[in-house]
Short mmCIF file of C-alpha atoms and ligand atoms in Angstrom, two decimals:
data_model
loop_
_atom_site.label_atom_id
_atom_site.label_comp_id
_atom_site.label_asym_id
_atom_site.label_seq_id
_atom_site.Cartn_x
_atom_site.Cartn_y
_atom_site.Cartn_z
CA UNK A 411 30.59 7.38 1.97
CA UNK A 412 27.51 6.77 -0.13
CA UNK A 413 25.08 4.04 0.96
CA UNK A 414 26.59 3.76 4.45
CA UNK A 415 24.92 4.14 7.80
CA UNK A 416 27.01 7.27 8.43
CA UNK A 417 25.88 8.76 5.14
CA UNK A 418 22.19 8.25 5.90
CA UNK A 419 22.61 9.53 9.46
CA UNK A 420 24.28 12.67 8.15
CA UNK A 421 21.26 13.25 5.85
CA UNK A 422 18.98 12.73 8.84
CA UNK A 423 20.96 15.21 10.95
CA UNK A 424 20.84 17.96 8.33
CA UNK A 425 17.48 17.35 6.69
CA UNK A 426 15.03 20.23 6.68
CA UNK A 427 11.58 19.02 7.63
CA UNK A 428 8.43 20.31 5.98
CA UNK A 429 5.57 19.88 8.40
CA UNK A 430 2.73 22.02 7.06
CA UNK A 431 -0.25 21.01 4.99
CA UNK A 432 0.00 21.59 1.23
CA UNK A 433 -3.21 23.23 -0.01
CA UNK A 434 -3.84 25.00 -3.29
CA UNK A 435 -0.17 24.92 -4.24
CA UNK A 436 1.23 26.38 -0.99
CA UNK A 437 2.35 25.11 2.38
CA UNK A 438 0.21 26.36 5.27
CA UNK A 439 -0.77 25.63 8.84
CA UNK A 440 -4.09 24.00 9.68
CA UNK A 441 -6.85 26.62 9.80
CA UNK A 442 -7.06 26.36 13.59
CA UNK A 443 -3.27 26.13 14.00
CA UNK A 444 -3.51 22.70 15.63
CA UNK A 445 -0.58 20.29 15.44
CA UNK A 446 0.20 16.61 15.99
CA UNK A 447 3.55 14.96 16.68
CA UNK A 448 5.34 12.26 14.78
CA UNK A 449 8.13 10.18 16.29
CA UNK A 450 10.78 7.75 15.12
CA UNK A 451 9.52 4.30 16.13
CA UNK A 452 13.03 2.84 16.05
CA UNK A 453 14.30 5.24 18.71
CA UNK A 454 11.21 6.67 20.37
CA UNK A 455 12.44 10.23 19.67
CA UNK A 456 9.95 12.88 18.60
CA UNK A 457 10.85 14.04 15.10
CA UNK A 458 8.53 17.01 14.61
CA UNK A 459 5.08 18.41 15.07
CA UNK A 460 3.00 18.81 11.93
CA UNK A 461 -0.27 20.42 10.86
CA UNK A 462 -3.38 18.67 12.12
CA UNK A 463 -5.93 19.26 9.36
CA UNK A 464 -9.62 19.08 10.02
CA UNK A 465 -12.88 19.64 8.15
CA UNK A 466 -12.20 23.34 7.41
CA UNK A 467 -8.88 22.45 5.76
CA UNK A 468 -10.46 19.63 3.77
CA UNK A 469 -13.09 22.09 2.62
CA UNK A 470 -10.45 24.55 1.45
CA UNK A 471 -8.59 21.81 -0.43
CA UNK A 472 -11.79 20.56 -2.09
CA UNK A 473 -12.80 24.09 -3.13
CA UNK A 474 -9.35 24.55 -4.70
CA UNK A 475 -9.53 21.13 -6.34
CA UNK A 476 -12.99 21.87 -7.76
CA UNK A 477 -11.97 25.34 -8.95
CA UNK A 478 -9.05 24.03 -10.98
CA UNK A 479 -11.08 21.02 -12.14
CA UNK A 480 -13.82 23.27 -13.49
CA UNK A 481 -11.30 25.64 -15.04
CA UNK A 482 -9.98 22.67 -17.01
CA UNK A 483 -6.31 23.69 -16.76
CA UNK A 484 -5.51 20.11 -15.74
CA UNK A 485 -8.71 18.12 -16.23
CA UNK A 486 -9.27 19.14 -19.85
CA UNK A 487 -5.63 19.78 -20.76
CA UNK A 488 -3.93 17.94 -23.61
CA UNK A 489 -2.88 14.54 -22.29
CA UNK A 490 0.65 15.18 -23.59
CA UNK A 491 0.87 18.10 -21.16
CA UNK A 492 -0.10 15.93 -18.19
CA UNK A 493 2.36 13.33 -19.40
CA UNK A 494 5.25 15.81 -19.56
CA UNK A 495 4.57 17.06 -16.04
CA UNK A 496 4.28 13.55 -14.61
CA UNK A 497 7.59 12.67 -16.28
CA UNK A 498 9.18 15.74 -14.65
CA UNK A 499 7.73 14.67 -11.33
CA UNK A 500 9.26 11.21 -11.75
CA UNK A 501 12.67 12.77 -12.36
CA UNK A 502 12.33 15.07 -9.34
CA UNK A 503 11.41 12.20 -7.05
CA UNK A 504 14.42 10.33 -8.32
CA UNK A 505 16.70 13.33 -7.74
CA UNK A 506 15.43 13.68 -4.17
CA UNK A 507 15.30 10.00 -3.39
CA UNK A 508 17.84 9.92 -0.59
CA UNK A 509 16.19 12.71 1.35
CA UNK A 510 12.73 11.21 0.79
CA UNK A 511 13.95 7.75 1.76
CA UNK A 512 15.55 9.00 4.99
CA UNK A 513 12.34 10.87 5.88
CA UNK A 514 10.38 7.69 5.26
CA UNK A 515 12.78 5.55 7.25
CA UNK A 516 12.81 7.74 10.37
CA UNK A 517 9.06 8.33 10.26
CA UNK A 518 8.04 4.70 9.73
CA UNK A 519 10.96 2.68 11.16
CA UNK A 520 11.38 1.05 7.77
CA UNK A 521 14.76 -0.12 6.54
CA UNK A 522 16.61 2.41 4.41
CA UNK A 523 17.16 -0.26 1.76
CA UNK A 524 13.41 -0.76 1.33
CA UNK A 525 12.75 2.99 1.47
CA UNK A 526 15.32 3.69 -1.24
CA UNK A 527 13.78 1.03 -3.45
CA UNK A 528 10.19 2.15 -2.90
CA UNK A 529 10.88 5.89 -3.13
CA UNK A 530 13.78 5.96 -5.56
CA UNK A 531 12.92 3.11 -7.94
CA UNK A 532 9.26 2.16 -7.67
CA UNK A 533 7.68 5.60 -7.19
CA UNK A 534 9.36 7.23 -10.24
CA UNK A 535 8.49 4.16 -12.30
CA UNK A 536 4.84 4.60 -11.29
CA UNK A 537 4.79 8.25 -12.27
CA UNK A 538 6.40 7.33 -15.61
CA UNK A 539 4.01 4.47 -16.32
CA UNK A 540 0.89 6.56 -15.68
CA UNK A 541 2.44 9.51 -17.54
CA UNK A 542 2.67 7.26 -20.57
CA UNK A 543 -0.94 6.09 -20.12
CA UNK A 544 -2.26 9.66 -20.12
CA UNK A 545 -2.06 9.95 -23.91
CA UNK A 546 -2.71 6.28 -24.67
CA UNK A 547 -6.10 5.71 -23.09
CA UNK A 548 -8.77 5.52 -25.75
CA UNK A 549 -12.56 5.53 -25.65
CA UNK A 550 -14.76 3.37 -27.84
CA UNK A 551 -17.24 3.76 -30.65
CA UNK A 552 -20.31 1.56 -30.33
CA UNK A 553 -21.78 -0.19 -33.37
CA UNK A 554 -24.79 1.70 -34.75
CA UNK A 555 -26.63 2.10 -38.02
CA UNK A 556 -26.00 5.05 -40.30
CA UNK A 557 -28.52 7.12 -38.38
CA UNK A 558 -26.26 7.55 -35.34
CA UNK A 559 -22.72 7.76 -34.07
CA UNK A 560 -22.25 6.54 -30.49
CA UNK A 561 -19.10 7.47 -28.59
CA UNK A 562 -18.17 5.95 -25.26
CA UNK A 563 -15.73 8.37 -23.67
CA UNK A 564 -13.76 8.38 -20.44
CA UNK A 565 -13.73 11.57 -18.41
CA UNK A 566 -11.95 12.42 -15.17
CA UNK A 567 -14.19 11.65 -12.19
CA UNK A 568 -13.71 15.09 -10.61
CA UNK A 569 -12.21 15.72 -7.18
CA UNK A 570 -10.82 12.53 -5.67
CA UNK A 571 -9.85 11.75 -2.09
CA UNK A 572 -7.01 9.41 -1.09
CA UNK A 573 -6.63 7.94 2.39
CA UNK A 574 -3.29 6.31 3.05
CA UNK A 575 -1.81 3.74 5.47
CA UNK A 576 1.51 3.97 7.32
CA UNK A 577 3.24 0.83 6.08
CA UNK A 578 4.34 2.08 2.62
CA UNK A 579 3.66 5.79 3.08
CA UNK A 580 5.21 7.36 -0.02
CA UNK A 581 4.51 4.49 -2.39
CA UNK A 582 0.85 4.33 -1.42
CA UNK A 583 0.58 8.08 -2.04
CA UNK A 584 2.06 7.57 -5.50
CA UNK A 585 -0.23 4.56 -6.18
CA UNK A 586 -3.17 6.97 -5.83
CA UNK A 587 -1.76 10.27 -7.11
CA UNK A 588 -0.19 8.97 -10.35
CA UNK A 589 -3.34 7.45 -11.91
CA UNK A 590 -5.54 10.28 -10.56
CA UNK A 591 -3.33 12.87 -12.27
CA UNK A 592 -3.06 10.88 -15.48
CA UNK A 593 -6.87 10.70 -15.54
CA UNK A 594 -7.17 14.49 -15.08
CA UNK A 595 -8.63 14.50 -11.56
CA UNK A 596 -7.86 16.83 -8.70
CA UNK A 597 -6.97 14.89 -5.54
CA UNK A 598 -6.99 15.55 -1.80
CA UNK A 599 -4.53 13.23 -0.06
CA UNK A 600 -4.47 12.31 3.61
CA UNK A 601 -1.32 10.52 4.74
CA UNK A 602 -1.48 8.32 7.84
CA UNK A 603 -0.93 10.31 11.04
CA UNK A 604 2.05 8.11 11.95
CA UNK A 605 3.92 8.82 8.70
CA UNK A 606 3.14 12.20 7.09
CA UNK A 607 6.65 13.50 6.35
CA UNK A 608 7.63 12.03 2.98
CA UNK A 609 4.20 12.68 1.45
CA UNK A 610 4.17 16.28 2.71
CA UNK A 611 7.57 16.75 1.03
CA UNK A 612 6.02 15.70 -2.29
CA UNK A 613 4.08 19.02 -2.32
CA UNK A 614 7.20 21.01 -3.17
CA UNK A 615 8.06 18.59 -5.97
CA UNK A 616 4.54 18.87 -7.42
CA UNK A 617 5.04 22.64 -7.64
CA UNK A 618 8.50 22.26 -9.13
CA UNK A 619 7.19 19.85 -11.76
CA UNK A 620 4.48 22.36 -12.75
CA UNK A 621 1.32 20.65 -11.47
CA UNK A 622 -1.17 23.56 -11.29
CA UNK A 623 -2.08 24.84 -7.83
CA UNK A 624 -5.10 23.08 -6.33
CA UNK A 625 -4.78 19.88 -8.37
CA UNK A 626 -3.14 18.05 -5.47
CA UNK A 627 -3.54 18.95 -1.81
CA UNK A 628 -1.87 17.03 1.02
CA UNK A 629 -3.61 17.15 4.38
CA UNK A 630 -1.97 15.43 7.31
CA UNK A 631 -4.38 14.68 10.13
CA UNK A 632 -6.17 12.02 12.07
CA UNK A 633 -8.66 9.54 10.69
CA UNK A 634 -11.49 10.90 12.77
CA UNK A 635 -10.75 14.47 11.67
CA UNK A 636 -9.28 14.84 8.18
CA UNK A 637 -10.12 11.25 7.14
CA UNK A 638 -13.77 11.43 8.08
CA UNK A 639 -14.12 14.91 6.55
CA UNK A 640 -12.87 13.52 3.21
CA UNK A 641 -15.16 10.47 3.44
CA UNK A 642 -18.19 12.65 4.23
CA UNK A 643 -17.47 15.53 1.85
CA UNK A 644 -20.33 16.26 -0.51
CA UNK A 645 -18.09 17.64 -3.23
CA UNK A 646 -15.61 14.76 -3.44
CA UNK A 647 -16.58 12.41 -6.25
CA UNK A 648 -14.50 9.34 -5.50
CA UNK A 649 -12.34 8.09 -2.64
CA UNK A 650 -9.54 5.57 -2.84
CA UNK A 651 -8.73 4.09 0.57
CA UNK A 652 -5.90 1.82 1.67
CA UNK A 653 -5.96 0.62 5.24
CA UNK A 654 -7.71 -1.76 7.58
CA UNK A 655 -10.96 -3.52 6.79
CA UNK A 656 -12.50 -1.93 9.87
CA UNK A 657 -11.91 1.61 8.57
CA UNK A 658 -12.71 0.59 4.97
CA UNK A 659 -16.23 -0.28 6.16
CA UNK A 660 -16.56 3.27 7.49
CA UNK A 661 -15.83 4.70 4.05
CA UNK A 662 -18.77 2.73 2.63
CA UNK A 663 -20.93 4.26 5.36
CA UNK A 664 -19.53 7.77 4.81
CA UNK A 665 -20.46 7.46 1.17
CA UNK A 666 -24.00 6.31 1.98
CA UNK A 667 -24.39 9.11 4.51
CA UNK A 668 -23.13 11.80 2.12
CA UNK A 669 -23.14 12.12 -1.66
CA UNK A 670 -22.77 8.44 -2.65
CA UNK A 671 -19.24 9.07 -3.90
CA UNK A 672 -17.63 5.97 -5.36
CA UNK A 673 -15.32 4.16 -2.93
CA UNK A 674 -12.28 2.05 -3.84
CA UNK A 675 -11.06 -0.09 -0.95
CA UNK A 676 -7.71 -1.84 -0.54
CA UNK A 677 -7.68 -3.47 2.86
CA UNK A 678 -6.25 -6.18 5.04
CA UNK A 679 -5.38 -9.81 4.36
CA UNK A 680 -4.59 -13.19 5.86
CA UNK A 681 -2.80 -14.67 2.95
CA UNK A 682 -1.62 -18.27 2.55
CA UNK A 683 1.75 -19.55 1.34
CA UNK A 684 1.05 -23.06 0.07
CA UNK A 685 3.78 -25.66 -0.49
CA UNK A 686 2.45 -28.77 -2.22
CA UNK A 687 4.10 -32.15 -1.71
CA UNK A 688 5.98 -32.13 -5.04
CA UNK A 689 7.76 -28.81 -4.33
CA UNK A 690 11.50 -28.69 -3.71
CA UNK A 691 12.42 -27.12 -0.36
CA UNK A 692 15.43 -25.26 -1.70
CA UNK A 693 17.02 -21.88 -0.95
CA UNK A 694 14.79 -20.14 -3.45
CA UNK A 695 11.57 -21.38 -1.86
CA UNK A 696 12.86 -20.59 1.64
CA UNK A 697 13.82 -17.06 0.61
CA UNK A 698 10.33 -16.49 -0.76
CA UNK A 699 8.72 -17.99 2.36
CA UNK A 700 10.80 -15.71 4.59
CA UNK A 701 10.09 -12.57 2.57
CA UNK A 702 6.41 -13.49 2.28
CA UNK A 703 6.10 -13.42 6.08
CA UNK A 704 8.75 -10.94 7.21
CA UNK A 705 9.17 -8.29 4.48
CA UNK A 706 8.60 -4.87 6.08
CA UNK A 707 8.50 -6.64 9.45
CA UNK A 708 5.29 -8.39 8.38
CA UNK A 709 3.56 -4.98 8.28
CA UNK A 710 2.33 -5.76 4.83
CA UNK A 711 -1.24 -6.31 3.66
CA UNK A 712 -0.24 -9.26 1.51
CA UNK A 713 1.99 -10.90 4.16
CA UNK A 714 1.74 -14.68 3.75
CA UNK A 715 1.53 -15.46 7.46
CA UNK A 716 -0.32 -18.78 7.10
CA UNK A 717 2.29 -21.13 5.64
CA UNK A 718 0.43 -24.27 4.63
CA UNK A 719 3.00 -26.99 4.06
CA UNK A 720 2.58 -30.60 2.87
CA UNK A 721 3.25 -32.79 5.91
CA UNK A 722 6.18 -34.80 4.49
CA UNK A 723 8.03 -31.53 3.82
CA UNK A 724 7.45 -29.83 7.16
CA UNK A 725 10.65 -30.96 8.96
CA UNK A 726 12.89 -29.93 6.09
CA UNK A 727 11.00 -26.63 5.71
CA UNK A 728 11.27 -25.89 9.44
CA UNK A 729 14.96 -26.64 9.53
CA UNK A 730 15.72 -24.34 6.61
CA UNK A 731 13.35 -21.50 7.48
CA UNK A 732 14.86 -21.27 10.99
CA UNK A 733 18.35 -20.88 9.49
CA UNK A 734 17.05 -18.13 7.21
CA UNK A 735 15.23 -16.41 10.06
CA UNK A 736 18.44 -16.35 12.09
CA UNK A 737 20.08 -14.35 9.30
CA UNK A 738 17.67 -11.39 9.59
CA UNK A 739 19.30 -8.30 11.10
CA UNK A 740 17.15 -6.20 13.37
CA UNK A 741 18.39 -2.77 14.26
CA UNK A 742 18.93 0.80 13.14
CA UNK A 743 16.72 1.24 10.05
CA UNK A 744 19.23 3.77 8.62
CA UNK A 745 21.90 1.07 8.51
CA UNK A 746 21.84 -0.62 5.09
CA UNK A 747 22.81 -3.88 6.85
CA UNK A 748 19.48 -3.89 8.71
CA UNK A 749 16.86 -6.14 7.14
CA UNK A 750 13.98 -5.75 9.61
CA UNK A 751 13.02 -2.40 11.08
CA UNK A 752 10.70 -1.39 13.85
CA UNK A 753 7.00 -1.85 14.44
CA UNK A 754 5.24 1.43 13.77
CA UNK A 755 4.16 2.41 17.33
CA UNK A 756 4.30 1.08 20.90
CA UNK A 757 0.55 0.35 20.64
CA UNK A 758 1.03 -1.66 17.47
CA UNK A 759 3.93 -3.58 18.99
CA UNK A 760 1.75 -4.40 22.02
CA UNK A 761 -0.99 -5.64 19.72
CA UNK A 762 1.38 -7.89 17.78
CA UNK A 763 2.86 -9.21 21.05
CA UNK A 764 -0.72 -9.86 22.22
CA UNK A 765 -1.23 -12.09 19.18
CA UNK A 766 2.04 -13.92 19.79
CA UNK A 767 1.01 -14.59 23.41
CA UNK A 768 -2.43 -15.71 22.26
CA UNK A 769 -0.84 -18.10 19.77
CA UNK A 770 0.98 -19.84 22.62
CA UNK A 771 -2.10 -19.77 24.87
CA UNK A 772 -4.23 -21.39 22.17
CA UNK A 773 -1.76 -24.25 21.69
CA UNK A 774 0.55 -23.28 18.82
CA UNK A 775 4.23 -24.03 19.46
CA UNK A 776 6.46 -20.94 19.53
CA UNK A 777 9.77 -22.00 17.97
CA UNK A 778 11.62 -18.72 17.79
CA UNK A 779 11.10 -14.97 18.03
CA UNK A 780 9.10 -12.56 20.15
CA UNK A 781 9.83 -9.41 22.08
CA UNK A 782 13.09 -7.49 21.76
CA UNK A 783 13.98 -5.03 24.55
CA UNK A 784 15.05 -1.54 23.79
CA UNK A 785 13.85 1.95 23.18
CA UNK A 786 12.58 1.04 19.70
CA UNK A 787 9.53 -1.05 18.88
CA UNK A 788 11.29 -4.21 17.72
CA UNK A 789 9.93 -7.74 17.50
CA UNK A 790 12.16 -10.60 16.33
CA UNK A 791 10.90 -12.70 13.41
CA UNK A 792 8.62 -15.23 15.05
CA UNK A 793 7.84 -18.77 13.90
CA UNK A 794 4.99 -20.93 15.19
CA UNK A 795 4.51 -24.61 14.47
CA UNK A 796 1.28 -26.57 14.79
CA UNK A 797 -1.00 -23.70 13.87
CA UNK A 798 -4.59 -24.66 13.12
CA UNK A 799 -7.00 -22.52 11.17
CA UNK A 800 -9.36 -21.97 14.10
CA UNK A 801 -6.66 -20.22 16.16
CA UNK A 802 -6.81 -16.45 16.52
CA UNK A 803 -3.35 -16.11 14.95
CA UNK A 804 -4.64 -17.89 11.84
CA UNK A 805 -7.79 -15.78 11.55
CA UNK A 806 -6.86 -12.18 12.43
CA UNK A 807 -4.50 -10.00 10.45
CA UNK A 808 -1.49 -9.68 12.80
CA UNK A 809 0.50 -7.17 10.75
CA UNK A 810 3.78 -8.14 12.39
CA UNK A 811 6.69 -10.55 11.85
CA UNK A 812 4.88 -13.82 12.52
CA UNK A 813 4.98 -16.99 10.41
CA UNK A 814 2.68 -19.90 11.28
CA UNK A 815 3.31 -23.39 9.93
CA UNK A 816 0.15 -25.37 9.15
CA UNK A 817 0.80 -28.98 8.05
CA UNK A 818 -1.66 -30.50 5.54
CA UNK A 819 -2.08 -33.93 3.96
CA UNK A 820 -3.46 -33.05 0.51
CA UNK A 821 -3.78 -30.21 -1.96
CA UNK A 822 -7.56 -30.17 -1.39
CA UNK A 823 -6.99 -29.67 2.32
CA UNK A 824 -4.49 -26.89 1.52
CA UNK A 825 -7.04 -25.19 -0.71
CA UNK A 826 -9.82 -25.55 1.88
CA UNK A 827 -7.68 -24.02 4.64
CA UNK A 828 -6.32 -21.29 2.39
CA UNK A 829 -9.85 -20.30 1.35
CA UNK A 830 -11.32 -20.43 4.86
CA UNK A 831 -10.78 -16.77 5.75
CA UNK A 832 -12.74 -13.53 5.58
CA UNK A 833 -9.95 -12.05 3.48
CA UNK A 834 -8.92 -12.55 -0.14
CA UNK A 835 -5.94 -10.42 -1.03
CA UNK A 836 -3.10 -12.72 -2.00
CA UNK A 837 -1.83 -16.30 -2.09
CA UNK A 838 1.40 -18.03 -3.05
CA UNK A 839 1.59 -21.61 -4.34
CA UNK A 840 4.73 -23.68 -4.76
CA UNK A 841 4.49 -26.80 -6.92
CA UNK A 842 6.45 -28.26 -9.83
CA UNK A 843 3.26 -29.54 -11.43
CA UNK A 844 1.84 -27.00 -13.90
CA UNK A 845 -1.65 -28.51 -13.77
CA UNK A 846 -1.81 -28.25 -10.00
CA UNK A 847 -0.42 -24.71 -10.16
CA UNK A 848 -3.08 -23.56 -12.60
CA UNK A 849 -5.87 -25.34 -10.76
CA UNK A 850 -4.87 -23.75 -7.42
CA UNK A 851 -4.41 -20.33 -9.00
CA UNK A 852 -7.90 -20.49 -10.53
CA UNK A 853 -9.63 -21.78 -7.41
CA UNK A 854 -8.05 -19.59 -4.72
CA UNK A 855 -10.50 -16.76 -3.93
CA UNK A 856 -8.12 -13.80 -3.91
CA UNK A 857 -6.95 -10.88 -6.04
CA UNK A 858 -3.39 -12.04 -6.68
CA UNK A 859 -1.98 -15.57 -6.80
CA UNK A 860 1.76 -15.90 -7.24
CA UNK A 861 3.16 -19.25 -8.34
CA UNK A 862 6.63 -20.48 -7.40
CA UNK A 863 7.62 -17.11 -5.96
CA UNK A 864 6.14 -14.55 -3.55
CA UNK A 865 5.16 -11.53 -5.63
CA UNK A 866 2.52 -8.82 -5.63
CA UNK A 867 3.00 -8.35 -9.37
CA UNK A 868 4.19 -4.98 -10.62
CA UNK A 869 2.95 -1.64 -11.94
CA UNK A 870 1.28 -3.27 -14.90
CA UNK A 871 -0.80 -5.75 -12.91
CA UNK A 872 -3.90 -4.81 -10.89
CA UNK A 873 -3.67 -5.20 -7.13
CA UNK A 874 -6.65 -5.58 -4.82
CA UNK A 875 -8.72 -8.03 -2.90
CA UNK A 876 -11.68 -10.38 -2.98
CA UNK A 877 -14.04 -10.68 0.00
CA UNK A 878 -13.22 -8.33 2.90
CA UNK A 879 -9.81 -7.40 1.46
CA UNK A 880 -11.21 -5.04 -1.13
CA UNK A 881 -13.95 -3.63 -3.27
CA UNK A 882 -14.12 -4.18 -7.02
CA UNK A 883 -11.60 -1.34 -7.44
CA UNK A 884 -7.96 -2.10 -8.12
CA UNK A 885 -4.73 -0.19 -7.65
CA UNK A 886 -2.01 -0.44 -10.34
CA UNK A 887 -2.31 -1.43 -13.96
CA UNK A 888 -4.74 0.20 -16.34
CA UNK A 889 -7.44 -0.86 -13.86
CA UNK A 890 -6.31 1.82 -11.38
CA UNK A 891 -7.33 4.52 -13.84
CA UNK A 892 -10.92 3.31 -13.59
CA UNK A 893 -11.08 4.60 -10.00
CA UNK A 894 -10.55 8.11 -11.34
CA UNK A 895 -12.63 8.02 -14.53
CA UNK A 896 -16.28 8.31 -15.41
CA UNK A 897 -17.77 6.65 -18.49
CA UNK A 898 -19.97 8.81 -20.71
CA UNK A 899 -22.05 7.86 -23.74
CA UNK A 900 -22.43 10.50 -26.42
CA UNK A 901 -25.16 9.48 -28.87
CA UNK A 902 -25.18 11.60 -32.01
CA UNK A 903 -28.17 11.29 -34.28
CA UNK A 904 -27.08 11.73 -37.86
CA UNK A 905 -29.06 12.26 -41.01
CA UNK A 906 -26.98 9.88 -43.11
P1 LIG B 1023 -6.04 2.17 9.28
O1 LIG B 1023 -7.29 1.65 8.67
O2 LIG B 1023 -5.98 2.30 10.74
O3 LIG B 1023 -5.70 3.62 8.71
C1 LIG B 1023 -5.67 3.86 7.32
C2 LIG B 1023 -6.03 5.31 7.07
O4 LIG B 1023 -7.37 5.51 7.47
C3 LIG B 1023 -5.17 6.30 7.86
O5 LIG B 1023 -4.88 7.41 7.04
C4 LIG B 1023 -6.08 6.70 9.01
O6 LIG B 1023 -5.84 7.99 9.51
C5 LIG B 1023 -7.44 6.63 8.34
N1 LIG B 1023 -8.53 6.45 9.30
C6 LIG B 1023 -8.48 5.81 10.49
N2 LIG B 1023 -9.67 5.91 11.12
C7 LIG B 1023 -10.48 6.63 10.30
C8 LIG B 1023 -11.82 7.08 10.40
N3 LIG B 1023 -12.57 6.83 11.48
N4 LIG B 1023 -12.34 7.80 9.38
C9 LIG B 1023 -11.59 8.09 8.30
N5 LIG B 1023 -10.32 7.71 8.15
C10 LIG B 1023 -9.76 6.97 9.14
O7 LIG B 1023 -4.89 1.27 8.68
P2 LIG B 1023 -3.33 1.36 8.99
O8 LIG B 1023 -3.16 0.81 10.35
O9 LIG B 1023 -2.78 2.69 8.67
O10 LIG B 1023 -2.73 0.39 7.88
C11 LIG B 1023 -2.70 -0.94 8.04
C12 LIG B 1023 -3.81 -1.61 7.26
O11 LIG B 1023 -3.72 -1.25 5.88
C13 LIG B 1023 -3.72 -3.09 7.30
O12 LIG B 1023 -4.98 -3.67 7.53
C14 LIG B 1023 -3.22 -3.46 5.90
O13 LIG B 1023 -3.57 -4.74 5.51
C15 LIG B 1023 -3.84 -2.41 5.07
N6 LIG B 1023 -3.11 -2.21 3.81
C16 LIG B 1023 -3.70 -2.66 2.65
C17 LIG B 1023 -3.05 -2.51 1.44
C18 LIG B 1023 -3.70 -2.98 0.17
O14 LIG B 1023 -3.30 -2.52 -0.90
N7 LIG B 1023 -4.69 -3.85 0.24
C19 LIG B 1023 -1.79 -1.91 1.39
C20 LIG B 1023 -1.21 -1.47 2.58
C21 LIG B 1023 -1.91 -1.63 3.79
#
């Protein structure tokens, strides 16, 4: 019965939900007892009500985080100790992967296949990778004469805040928590209000793994309540935010209006998928084009919605991408056969449908896709032809299953269109010419360029954006640690 729809439904039917905040090592209600509701976007059913944390709860979590940070039980512990605990945490996440994946799927409308991969494969790998970095991150010794010894050391930044989006709820939590813990920080985490359940569940696993109380607190709540209180808190040293560019801007302001905490921003995108005229339109390219636009229902910051295709290849590309699009299965996210789940909320579905209608109104040709009736928030994979870069659908982040074909006549035109956006998160280039590939990769103004395949890289490679997609901070790789570390110079005058 394993890996069947019935199996995952039986987990859903018997799962025990944890819905409280996790502060100072214990589950608790919000200080004022307030609650919010979360529902399953694929069915419209309410799943549970959960603690609605506000400034008083954030305060309590920060006080606990600071207490344990100052005590040094985590922040100044032997790195091998942090490593062992992070390795235990990885194993616990793996052991609980089915329950966590089902929670994630019902809360976010994501397919169970993706949830199992993100929660059961990627998340433990992240904890393991940062566990191994904990005792392998070295400082430096600066060159001096014999009269001094100069050490450049890395120290944990202090109490960190993490603000999470709803599209990859558990994985984004792990992207922040794993490097913060490896660095020795305490961290106050706010999951998105639409998808708190899997991250809340992590609290129990943190305790089981032996993370000291207060090092990690998990505070579900709204942006304007818990989120703003984290952004404005005078005793939080650094915040790592993943979400929209609009809200990312607010975190810059919060910092300026409070204690000038450092702010790492991972935000939206409008990424291009470029097919140059020497590329072969084969199954491999089409699979990458489809996943680039439709993975996670297009609710993906690096979605390659603008597909910029050399004119002579457009007919062949269109023919093949439509066949691939027809093979997507919309439906029950707990069914492993389903390949596209639901939009996150009715409001988000309405917004995506608004963009689709605007695309038609502004003159793009709708080939396939659009609204799907039903209790859930489904939109069929949608393909537009004849998209030009001045159209709203080519400029705004849609965050839904929409692919727009933009024919071009040269690689220079492709580069100009690809670069003409406020965003700079990701780009894909298909070409068989290594010189053109390298030239495009160097010239595209974005944080990740993938060549001959749609990829965001992996744990080892930094992820983040140029322009309005990000700040200089990066998630993943050794670079992510920098968000949670301070650099200190220790200059020792010697008599030698
Ligand atoms: P969002 O900006 O609406 O919300 C993100 C988080 O910010 C949530 O936890 C929310 O509660 C909080 N928030 C909202 N308003 C706030 C306020 N006034 N003050 C403080 N906090 C506030 O984004 P979303 O809709 O959850 O996620 C989608 C966005 O995330 C997209 O733009 C997507 O591109 C981006 N994203 C980026 C990456 C990346 O790594 N670059 C990854 C995933 C998602």
